[in-house]
Amino acid sequence: MNLQDKDTLISFTSEGGRLEGLGMKKDSEAETALFVPELEGLTLFLDKEKLDLRKNLYTMGFEQLKYTFASQDLEIQDLSFQPREDRQTFRKNNAYSFEIYTARIKALNLIRFDLNGFLNDGAVSIAKMQLDSLDFEIFRDKTKPFNTSLKKNLLNQKMVALDFPFSVDTVSVSRAYLAYTELVEDGKDPLVVDFSDLELKITNLTSMTEGLPDSQPLELELIGKLDRAIPVDVQIRMPYNSSTFTVTGRTEGTSNFANLNKTVLPAIGLQFKSGSLDGLRFDMRGTPTSLAGNLTLRYHDLDLELFKDNKEQAKTLAWAANTLLKSSNPKPNGNIIVGEIRTERVPYKGLGNYLWKAVQSGIINSLNPLGKRSVVKTKK
């Protein structure tokens, strides 16, 4: 409770809990010895808990929690984090472009979580964090301006900036679903990107980075299906004490280009009328300010349409694209077009936007007959 304006900041409800296996032992063999708690066999159970973060318009809670002191394992069932209000309320409470998050996790397990170190010293030390059946949704409202005074750090920079010891050897996310919706203008179709059958692995997530060599970077690997149809594999290596990082990615198998329309049409005004995607590969090297690299887009029987506000210009561009663009890559002679990746980072936007803009530049340069690209000739 904020006593000054009598406004509730946080409210908490609990259905209770229990302790099992708590013992007592003497602290010495002396006659004057005191009895102290014996925690080796202790297990803590908490039942349903709910926390309302009223100022942030969110609520979070779980159905059950169990912490075993002997193994230092923490298990949480049915964890949720969701908005308490609708989108219009968020709009009223935000002067700038904002995001709304909704997350549900069937099971969260922290393996070898040092609870004593956390309670006594504020240090977080976890051997492995396992998230099973994560359902994560992000809604971005861009009908309001961005706060351009913000500067968002990349993930490795955020870890370096932490002012307390934090270490998670491995984060493992399995059977997850991620949906991102971006509304640019009221009344128009939003940009929608989703990943299903998502597996995510993060290694070496730490704030204790002094002296760490580049051979021990923060690493992320994401495997899933883009728009429920296209298998994607992305790997990111971010050294803690270097200004550069690398990103590689690929898609596997053959899929219909039309599956990408809900993603690329609102973003770059490009619609695939027909054609098959036979694979995409990219590799890039970047800094906190820019990304550069190459992207190879393999396809056949491609037919596309460009959309612009100026209809006459759109017709001209579409005619030029379909007249000059080859319907397949590689070409019949085996030569393959490689698009250039090059983008500058917008400092008040996050890593996801940064990587997407880089890949987008490679796709445009691959498909645009006048784009920045090279031709790799087949050796005969």
Short mmCIF file of C-alpha atoms in Angstrom, two decimals:
data_model
loop_
_atom_site.label_atom_id
_atom_site.label_comp_id
_atom_site.label_asym_id
_atom_site.label_seq_id
_atom_site.Cartn_x
_atom_site.Cartn_y
_atom_site.Cartn_z
CA MET A 1 0.00 0.00 0.00
CA ASN A 2 1.27 3.45 -0.92
CA LEU A 3 0.21 5.45 2.16
CA GLN A 4 0.74 8.81 0.50
CA ASP A 5 -1.94 8.36 -2.16
CA LYS A 6 -3.62 5.29 -0.61
CA ASP A 7 -3.08 3.25 -3.76
CA THR A 8 -2.50 -0.52 -3.68
CA LEU A 9 0.78 -1.38 -5.38
CA ILE A 10 0.82 -5.16 -4.81
CA SER A 11 -1.72 -7.64 -3.44
CA PHE A 12 -0.95 -11.24 -2.47
CA THR A 13 -3.18 -14.24 -1.81
CA SER A 14 -2.08 -17.70 -0.68
CA GLU A 15 -3.68 -21.04 0.08
CA GLY A 16 -0.85 -21.91 2.47
CA GLY A 17 1.82 -24.56 2.56
CA ARG A 18 3.72 -26.97 4.78
CA LEU A 19 7.16 -28.18 5.84
CA GLU A 20 8.09 -31.87 5.95
CA GLY A 21 11.19 -33.54 7.35
CA LEU A 22 12.37 -30.76 9.66
CA GLY A 23 14.68 -32.15 12.31
CA MET A 24 16.62 -30.84 15.29
CA LYS A 25 20.16 -31.61 16.41
CA LYS A 26 22.68 -30.43 18.99
CA ASP A 27 25.27 -27.95 17.78
CA SER A 28 27.96 -29.68 19.87
CA GLU A 29 28.58 -32.54 22.32
CA ALA A 30 28.73 -30.23 25.31
CA GLU A 31 26.09 -30.39 28.04
CA THR A 32 25.24 -26.76 27.31
CA ALA A 33 24.79 -27.47 23.60
CA LEU A 34 21.85 -25.84 21.84
CA PHE A 35 19.40 -27.50 19.49
CA VAL A 36 19.49 -26.15 15.94
CA PRO A 37 17.34 -26.96 12.88
CA GLU A 38 18.50 -29.88 10.73
CA LEU A 39 17.59 -29.07 7.11
CA GLU A 40 19.02 -32.05 5.22
CA GLY A 41 15.67 -33.84 5.10
CA LEU A 42 13.50 -30.74 4.79
CA THR A 43 11.02 -30.22 1.97
CA LEU A 44 9.01 -27.04 1.53
CA PHE A 45 5.57 -27.15 -0.12
CA LEU A 46 3.50 -24.13 -1.12
CA ASP A 47 -0.03 -24.38 -2.50
CA LYS A 48 -1.74 -22.02 -4.91
CA GLU A 49 -0.31 -18.48 -4.81
CA LYS A 50 -1.37 -15.33 -6.64
CA LEU A 51 0.38 -11.96 -6.86
CA ASP A 52 -1.32 -8.88 -8.37
CA LEU A 53 1.11 -6.25 -9.64
CA ARG A 54 -1.46 -3.49 -9.85
CA LYS A 55 0.80 -0.66 -10.98
CA ASN A 56 2.12 -2.84 -13.82
CA LEU A 57 -1.35 -4.15 -14.74
CA TYR A 58 -0.20 -7.76 -14.43
CA THR A 59 -0.92 -10.78 -12.27
CA MET A 60 1.24 -13.85 -11.69
CA GLY A 61 0.89 -17.08 -9.76
CA PHE A 62 1.35 -20.82 -9.61
CA GLU A 63 -0.57 -23.91 -8.53
CA GLN A 64 2.14 -25.66 -6.52
CA LEU A 65 5.77 -25.20 -5.43
CA LYS A 66 8.18 -27.73 -3.94
CA TYR A 67 11.75 -27.14 -2.76
CA THR A 68 13.91 -30.06 -1.60
CA PHE A 69 16.81 -28.85 0.57
CA ALA A 70 18.90 -32.01 0.20
CA SER A 71 19.07 -31.87 -3.62
CA GLN A 72 18.53 -28.08 -3.90
CA ASP A 73 15.82 -28.68 -6.51
CA LEU A 74 12.90 -26.28 -6.96
CA GLU A 75 9.77 -27.41 -8.82
CA ILE A 76 6.91 -25.07 -9.77
CA GLN A 77 3.72 -26.29 -11.46
CA ASP A 78 1.40 -24.24 -13.71
CA LEU A 79 3.19 -20.91 -13.50
CA SER A 80 1.41 -17.97 -15.17
CA PHE A 81 2.07 -14.31 -15.92
CA GLN A 82 -0.71 -12.38 -17.64
CA PRO A 83 -2.26 -8.93 -18.01
CA ARG A 84 -5.06 -7.91 -15.68
CA GLU A 85 -6.49 -5.34 -18.09
CA ASP A 86 -7.39 -5.12 -21.79
CA ARG A 87 -5.32 -3.47 -24.53
CA GLN A 88 -7.21 -0.21 -24.33
CA THR A 89 -6.27 0.18 -20.67
CA PHE A 90 -2.62 -0.39 -21.56
CA ARG A 91 -2.92 2.31 -24.23
CA LYS A 92 -4.24 4.78 -21.66
CA ASN A 93 -1.34 4.00 -19.34
CA ASN A 94 1.44 4.29 -21.96
CA ALA A 95 2.55 7.43 -23.77
CA TYR A 96 4.86 5.41 -26.03
CA SER A 97 4.74 2.19 -28.03
CA PHE A 98 4.38 -0.72 -25.62
CA GLU A 99 4.30 -4.50 -25.37
CA ILE A 100 1.87 -6.79 -23.52
CA TYR A 101 3.15 -10.17 -22.32
CA THR A 102 1.27 -13.35 -21.54
CA ALA A 103 3.12 -16.48 -20.40
CA ARG A 104 2.08 -19.89 -19.11
CA ILE A 105 4.47 -22.68 -18.11
CA LYS A 106 3.31 -26.18 -17.25
CA ALA A 107 6.44 -26.95 -15.22
CA LEU A 108 9.50 -24.94 -14.17
CA ASN A 109 12.36 -26.84 -12.54
CA LEU A 110 15.51 -25.28 -11.10
CA ILE A 111 18.20 -27.94 -10.62
CA ARG A 112 20.73 -27.29 -7.82
CA PHE A 113 19.33 -23.89 -6.93
CA ASP A 114 21.24 -22.55 -3.91
CA LEU A 115 18.36 -21.13 -1.87
CA ASN A 116 20.57 -20.31 1.15
CA GLY A 117 22.95 -18.29 -1.04
CA PHE A 118 19.99 -16.47 -2.55
CA LEU A 119 18.36 -15.62 0.80
CA ASN A 120 21.56 -14.74 2.65
CA ASP A 121 23.69 -13.09 -0.05
CA GLY A 122 21.31 -12.26 -2.91
CA ALA A 123 23.31 -14.55 -5.23
CA VAL A 124 21.57 -16.64 -7.90
CA SER A 125 23.31 -19.94 -8.69
CA ILE A 126 21.47 -22.58 -10.75
CA ALA A 127 22.94 -25.59 -12.54
CA LYS A 128 20.00 -26.04 -14.91
CA MET A 129 16.69 -24.27 -15.52
CA GLN A 130 14.06 -26.40 -17.28
CA LEU A 131 10.84 -24.95 -18.71
CA ASP A 132 8.30 -27.43 -20.06
CA SER A 133 5.36 -26.41 -22.28
CA LEU A 134 5.95 -22.66 -22.33
CA ASP A 135 3.21 -20.67 -24.08
CA PHE A 136 4.48 -17.11 -24.59
CA GLU A 137 2.62 -14.32 -26.41
CA ILE A 138 3.84 -10.79 -27.13
CA PHE A 139 1.62 -8.01 -28.44
CA ARG A 140 3.41 -4.87 -29.65
CA ASP A 141 1.35 -1.70 -30.20
CA LYS A 142 3.19 0.64 -32.61
CA THR A 143 0.31 3.06 -33.08
CA LYS A 144 2.12 5.25 -30.54
CA PRO A 145 5.64 6.65 -31.02
CA PHE A 146 8.72 4.90 -29.66
CA ASN A 147 10.57 6.37 -26.72
CA THR A 148 13.73 7.18 -28.66
CA SER A 149 15.61 8.18 -25.50
CA LEU A 150 15.82 4.54 -24.43
CA LYS A 151 18.89 2.44 -25.12
CA LYS A 152 18.34 -1.32 -24.92
CA ASN A 153 21.31 -3.53 -24.18
CA LEU A 154 21.85 -6.85 -25.91
CA LEU A 155 21.54 -9.94 -23.68
CA ASN A 156 25.28 -10.29 -22.98
CA GLN A 157 25.46 -6.58 -22.14
CA LYS A 158 22.52 -6.95 -19.73
CA MET A 159 24.31 -9.76 -17.92
CA VAL A 160 27.53 -7.74 -17.60
CA ALA A 161 25.53 -4.82 -16.18
CA LEU A 162 23.98 -6.88 -13.34
CA ASP A 163 25.22 -5.74 -9.93
CA PHE A 164 24.78 -9.10 -8.15
CA PRO A 165 26.18 -12.61 -8.75
CA PHE A 166 24.02 -14.51 -11.23
CA SER A 167 24.83 -17.82 -12.89
CA VAL A 168 22.73 -20.38 -14.77
CA ASP A 169 24.78 -23.05 -16.50
CA THR A 170 21.98 -24.14 -18.84
CA VAL A 171 18.45 -22.99 -19.65
CA SER A 172 16.35 -25.57 -21.49
CA VAL A 173 12.92 -24.78 -22.95
CA SER A 174 10.95 -27.64 -24.50
CA ARG A 175 7.56 -28.04 -26.23
CA ALA A 176 7.11 -24.27 -26.37
CA TYR A 177 5.02 -21.89 -28.47
CA LEU A 178 5.90 -18.25 -29.17
CA ALA A 179 3.56 -15.77 -30.86
CA TYR A 180 4.46 -12.18 -31.72
CA THR A 181 1.80 -9.75 -32.99
CA GLU A 182 2.68 -6.22 -34.07
CA LEU A 183 -0.01 -3.61 -34.71
CA VAL A 184 1.31 -0.74 -36.82
CA GLU A 185 -1.93 1.03 -37.68
CA ASP A 186 -5.52 0.64 -36.48
CA GLY A 187 -7.72 -1.01 -39.07
CA LYS A 188 -4.86 -2.75 -40.90
CA ASP A 189 -3.73 -6.35 -40.62
CA PRO A 190 -1.00 -6.76 -37.98
CA LEU A 191 2.32 -8.47 -38.50
CA VAL A 192 2.07 -11.98 -37.04
CA VAL A 193 5.02 -14.28 -36.39
CA ASP A 194 4.81 -17.52 -34.47
CA PHE A 195 7.09 -20.41 -33.61
CA SER A 196 5.60 -23.77 -32.73
CA ASP A 197 7.31 -26.98 -31.55
CA LEU A 198 9.90 -24.63 -30.11
CA GLU A 199 13.06 -25.85 -28.39
CA LEU A 200 15.44 -23.27 -26.88
CA LYS A 201 18.79 -23.86 -25.19
CA ILE A 202 20.86 -21.14 -23.50
CA THR A 203 24.28 -21.90 -22.01
CA ASN A 204 26.67 -19.91 -19.85
CA LEU A 205 24.22 -17.24 -18.69
CA THR A 206 26.22 -15.33 -16.08
CA SER A 207 27.02 -11.93 -14.64
CA MET A 208 30.47 -13.09 -13.49
CA THR A 209 32.14 -12.27 -16.77
CA GLU A 210 35.47 -10.73 -15.82
CA GLY A 211 38.27 -12.51 -17.67
CA LEU A 212 35.96 -14.90 -19.55
CA PRO A 213 37.58 -15.75 -22.92
CA ASP A 214 35.70 -15.67 -26.23
CA SER A 215 35.74 -19.48 -26.12
CA GLN A 216 33.18 -19.32 -23.29
CA PRO A 217 30.44 -17.14 -24.80
CA LEU A 218 26.77 -16.83 -24.02
CA GLU A 219 25.16 -19.22 -26.52
CA LEU A 220 21.57 -19.52 -27.69
CA GLU A 221 20.10 -22.14 -30.01
CA LEU A 222 16.50 -21.99 -31.17
CA ILE A 223 14.79 -24.78 -33.11
CA GLY A 224 11.15 -24.61 -34.14
CA LYS A 225 8.60 -24.18 -36.91
CA LEU A 226 8.09 -20.67 -38.26
CA ASP A 227 4.40 -19.96 -38.88
CA ARG A 228 3.72 -23.63 -38.02
CA ALA A 229 5.18 -24.74 -41.34
CA ILE A 230 8.87 -23.97 -41.90
CA PRO A 231 11.54 -25.71 -39.75
CA VAL A 232 14.04 -23.12 -38.49
CA ASP A 233 17.34 -23.45 -36.63
CA VAL A 234 19.13 -20.32 -35.31
CA GLN A 235 22.37 -20.18 -33.31
CA ILE A 236 23.79 -17.09 -31.57
CA ARG A 237 27.23 -16.78 -29.94
CA MET A 238 27.79 -13.66 -27.83
CA PRO A 239 31.19 -13.38 -26.07
CA TYR A 240 31.03 -11.34 -22.88
CA ASN A 241 34.28 -9.46 -23.33
CA SER A 242 34.12 -8.76 -27.03
CA SER A 243 32.22 -6.18 -29.06
CA THR A 244 31.31 -8.71 -31.80
CA PHE A 245 28.93 -11.67 -31.94
CA THR A 246 27.85 -14.16 -34.60
CA VAL A 247 24.50 -15.47 -35.80
CA THR A 248 23.83 -18.41 -38.13
CA GLY A 249 20.50 -19.80 -39.24
CA ARG A 250 18.80 -22.10 -41.71
CA THR A 251 15.50 -23.62 -42.73
CA GLU A 252 15.12 -27.25 -43.73
CA GLY A 253 13.04 -29.05 -46.34
CA THR A 254 10.68 -27.65 -48.95
CA SER A 255 7.65 -25.54 -48.07
CA ASN A 256 5.14 -23.25 -49.74
CA PHE A 257 6.20 -19.60 -49.94
CA ALA A 258 2.60 -18.57 -49.25
CA ASN A 259 3.07 -19.76 -45.65
CA LEU A 260 5.21 -16.66 -45.10
CA ASN A 261 2.69 -14.08 -46.33
CA LYS A 262 1.27 -13.17 -42.92
CA THR A 263 4.84 -12.41 -41.81
CA VAL A 264 6.43 -10.66 -44.80
CA LEU A 265 3.42 -8.84 -46.30
CA PRO A 266 2.85 -6.38 -43.42
CA ALA A 267 6.61 -6.03 -42.84
CA ILE A 268 8.01 -5.37 -46.32
CA GLY A 269 4.99 -5.15 -48.63
CA LEU A 270 5.81 -8.39 -50.42
CA GLN A 271 3.35 -11.19 -51.14
CA PHE A 272 4.21 -14.60 -52.53
CA LYS A 273 1.54 -15.70 -55.00
CA SER A 274 3.13 -19.09 -55.63
CA GLY A 275 6.43 -20.91 -55.41
CA SER A 276 8.35 -23.27 -53.16
CA LEU A 277 11.00 -22.39 -50.61
CA ASP A 278 13.76 -25.00 -50.80
CA GLY A 279 15.85 -23.62 -47.99
CA LEU A 280 17.35 -20.50 -46.49
CA ARG A 281 20.78 -20.09 -44.89
CA PHE A 282 22.42 -17.04 -43.41
CA ASP A 283 25.49 -16.14 -41.43
CA MET A 284 26.31 -12.75 -40.01
CA ARG A 285 28.68 -10.99 -37.68
CA GLY A 286 27.62 -8.01 -35.67
CA THR A 287 28.28 -5.46 -32.97
CA PRO A 288 25.81 -3.58 -30.77
CA THR A 289 25.40 -1.09 -33.66
CA SER A 290 25.46 -3.02 -36.96
CA LEU A 291 25.09 -6.46 -38.56
CA ALA A 292 26.52 -7.71 -41.86
CA GLY A 293 26.69 -11.05 -43.64
CA ASN A 294 25.22 -13.18 -46.40
CA LEU A 295 21.90 -14.91 -47.04
CA THR A 296 21.18 -17.64 -49.56
CA LEU A 297 17.54 -18.19 -50.51
CA ARG A 298 16.82 -21.33 -52.55
CA TYR A 299 13.47 -21.57 -54.35
CA HIS A 300 11.69 -22.58 -57.54
CA ASP A 301 8.52 -21.57 -59.47
CA LEU A 302 8.42 -18.20 -57.69
CA ASP A 303 5.73 -15.61 -58.45
CA LEU A 304 5.41 -12.57 -56.20
CA GLU A 305 3.55 -9.30 -55.88
CA LEU A 306 4.69 -6.00 -54.36
CA PHE A 307 2.35 -3.72 -52.43
CA LYS A 308 2.96 0.03 -52.10
CA ASP A 309 0.76 2.97 -51.15
CA ASN A 310 1.14 4.25 -54.71
CA LYS A 311 -0.76 1.69 -56.85
CA GLU A 312 0.87 2.72 -60.12
CA GLN A 313 4.28 2.40 -58.53
CA ALA A 314 3.30 -0.99 -57.15
CA LYS A 315 2.29 -2.21 -60.60
CA THR A 316 5.59 -1.06 -62.06
CA LEU A 317 7.63 -2.67 -59.31
CA ALA A 318 5.70 -5.93 -59.51
CA TRP A 319 6.16 -6.04 -63.31
CA ALA A 320 9.88 -5.34 -62.94
CA ALA A 321 10.29 -7.94 -60.21
CA ASN A 322 8.49 -10.70 -62.10
CA THR A 323 10.15 -9.77 -65.41
CA LEU A 324 13.72 -9.55 -64.14
CA LEU A 325 13.54 -11.98 -61.23
CA LYS A 326 14.49 -15.54 -62.03
CA SER A 327 11.84 -18.04 -60.99
CA SER A 328 14.43 -20.29 -59.39
CA ASN A 329 17.59 -20.06 -57.34
CA PRO A 330 19.94 -21.73 -58.20
CA LYS A 331 19.54 -20.81 -61.85
CA PRO A 332 19.32 -23.54 -64.52
CA ASN A 333 23.07 -23.23 -65.09
CA GLY A 334 23.72 -23.96 -61.41
CA ASN A 335 24.80 -20.43 -60.45
CA ILE A 336 23.30 -19.22 -57.18
CA ILE A 337 22.42 -15.70 -55.99
CA VAL A 338 23.60 -14.70 -52.52
CA GLY A 339 21.98 -11.63 -50.94
CA GLU A 340 23.93 -9.20 -48.80
CA ILE A 341 22.90 -8.70 -45.18
CA ARG A 342 23.51 -5.24 -43.84
CA THR A 343 21.58 -3.27 -41.26
CA GLU A 344 22.11 -0.64 -38.59
CA ARG A 345 20.63 -1.24 -35.17
CA VAL A 346 17.91 0.99 -33.79
CA PRO A 347 19.22 1.45 -30.22
CA TYR A 348 15.80 1.65 -28.54
CA LYS A 349 14.68 -1.70 -30.02
CA GLY A 350 15.61 -5.19 -28.89
CA LEU A 351 17.61 -8.13 -30.22
CA GLY A 352 14.64 -9.74 -32.00
CA ASN A 353 14.00 -6.65 -34.10
CA TYR A 354 17.72 -6.32 -34.81
CA LEU A 355 18.04 -9.87 -36.15
CA TRP A 356 14.78 -9.71 -38.13
CA LYS A 357 15.81 -6.48 -39.88
CA ALA A 358 19.13 -8.08 -40.81
CA VAL A 359 17.47 -11.20 -42.27
CA GLN A 360 14.91 -9.00 -44.01
CA SER A 361 17.70 -7.08 -45.75
CA GLY A 362 19.15 -10.34 -47.03
CA ILE A 363 15.78 -11.54 -48.34
CA ILE A 364 15.12 -8.25 -50.14
CA ASN A 365 18.58 -8.22 -51.73
CA SER A 366 18.10 -11.84 -52.81
CA LEU A 367 14.75 -11.20 -54.51
CA ASN A 368 15.27 -7.67 -55.79
CA PRO A 369 16.94 -7.79 -59.24
CA LEU A 370 18.60 -4.47 -58.41
CA GLY A 371 19.55 -5.46 -54.85
CA LYS A 372 23.00 -5.83 -53.33
CA ARG A 373 23.96 -9.40 -54.09
CA SER A 374 26.56 -11.63 -55.67
CA VAL A 375 26.45 -14.65 -57.96
CA VAL A 376 28.33 -17.75 -56.94
CA LYS A 377 29.20 -19.60 -60.12
CA THR A 378 29.17 -23.37 -60.31
CA LYS A 379 32.57 -24.89 -60.84
CA LYS A 380 32.72 -27.00 -63.99
#
